[in-house]
Amino acid sequence: MPGSVVLMRHALAPGVGDSENVDLNDCRTQRNLSAEGRAQAKRIGQFFRQQTVPVTAVWSSQWCRTRETADLAFPARRVDQPAFNSFFGAPDAAPVQTREARALLEAWRGEGLLVVVTHQVNITALTGVVPASGEAVMLRRQAGQWVAAGRISP
């Protein structure tokens, strides 16, 4: 559906969380996609290219696993949006970041589909849904707000 939003958890990156000394500019300090995760990201892109609604924008958190997922699925389309960065290791940041992310989504008025590649904690904070790696949550507007309308399995 034109003007729609899909929140997608990054593809498979084995493990949980990241070390305390994460540097967003150094992928060696982060949990990254496995070979299976990279293949999953490519399949996700293929699925979206087969749909009738074109992907017109791709936003990503600044973490390496979300950037790589977005780049493999939607080459040369990614725009980083820090509001969608993981707050798994910093739960105190959740309310502010979720408000910022919600404001960006509310401002979205594109003609096609917006895909946001982010993290489980962000998607759960925005929708209440706990997605698997590579899973997407479709949103629709209801009473002027975005609400979860369905899920796309990886």
CSV table of C-alpha atoms in Angstrom, one decimal, residues 86-137:
chain,number,residue,atom,x,y,z
A,86,SER,CA,19.8,0.1,19.3
A,87,PHE,CA,19.3,1.0,23.0
A,88,PHE,CA,19.6,-2.6,24.2
A,89,GLY,CA,22.6,-1.8,26.3
A,90,ALA,CA,21.2,1.6,27.4
A,91,PRO,CA,17.5,1.1,28.3
A,92,ASP,CA,17.4,4.7,29.8
A,93,ALA,CA,17.6,6.0,26.2
A,94,ALA,CA,14.5,4.1,25.1
A,95,PRO,CA,11.8,6.7,25.8
A,96,VAL,CA,13.7,9.5,24.1
A,97,GLN,CA,14.8,7.4,21.1
A,98,THR,CA,11.3,5.9,20.7
A,99,ARG,CA,9.7,9.4,20.7
A,100,GLU,CA,12.2,10.5,18.1
A,101,ALA,CA,11.6,7.4,15.9
A,102,ARG,CA,7.9,7.8,16.2
A,103,ALA,CA,8.2,11.5,15.1
A,104,LEU,CA,10.2,10.5,12.0
A,105,LEU,CA,7.5,7.8,11.2
A,106,GLU,CA,4.7,10.3,11.7
A,107,ALA,CA,6.4,12.7,9.3
A,108,TRP,CA,6.7,10.1,6.5
A,109,ARG,CA,4.5,11.0,3.6
A,110,GLY,CA,6.2,9.1,0.8
A,111,GLU,CA,4.3,7.6,-2.2
A,112,GLY,CA,5.7,4.1,-1.9
A,113,LEU,CA,7.0,2.0,0.9
A,114,LEU,CA,9.4,3.1,3.6
A,115,VAL,CA,11.5,0.2,5.0
A,116,VAL,CA,13.3,0.9,8.3
A,117,VAL,CA,16.0,-1.6,9.2
A,118,THR,CA,16.5,-1.5,13.0
A,119,HIS,CA,16.7,-3.7,16.1
A,120,GLN,CA,14.3,-5.9,18.1
A,121,VAL,CA,14.2,-3.5,21.0
A,122,ASN,CA,13.2,-0.6,18.8
A,123,ILE,CA,10.5,-2.5,17.0
A,124,THR,CA,9.1,-3.8,20.3
A,125,ALA,CA,9.1,-0.3,21.8
A,126,LEU,CA,7.2,1.1,18.8
A,127,THR,CA,4.8,-1.8,18.2
A,128,GLY,CA,4.8,-4.3,21.1
A,129,VAL,CA,5.9,-7.0,18.6
A,130,VAL,CA,9.1,-9.0,19.2
A,131,PRO,CA,10.4,-9.9,15.8
A,132,ALA,CA,12.8,-12.6,14.8
A,133,SER,CA,16.0,-11.8,12.9
A,134,GLY,CA,15.0,-10.6,9.4
A,135,GLU,CA,11.3,-10.4,10.3
A,136,ALA,CA,9.3,-7.3,9.3
A,137,VAL,CA,6.3,-5.6,10.9
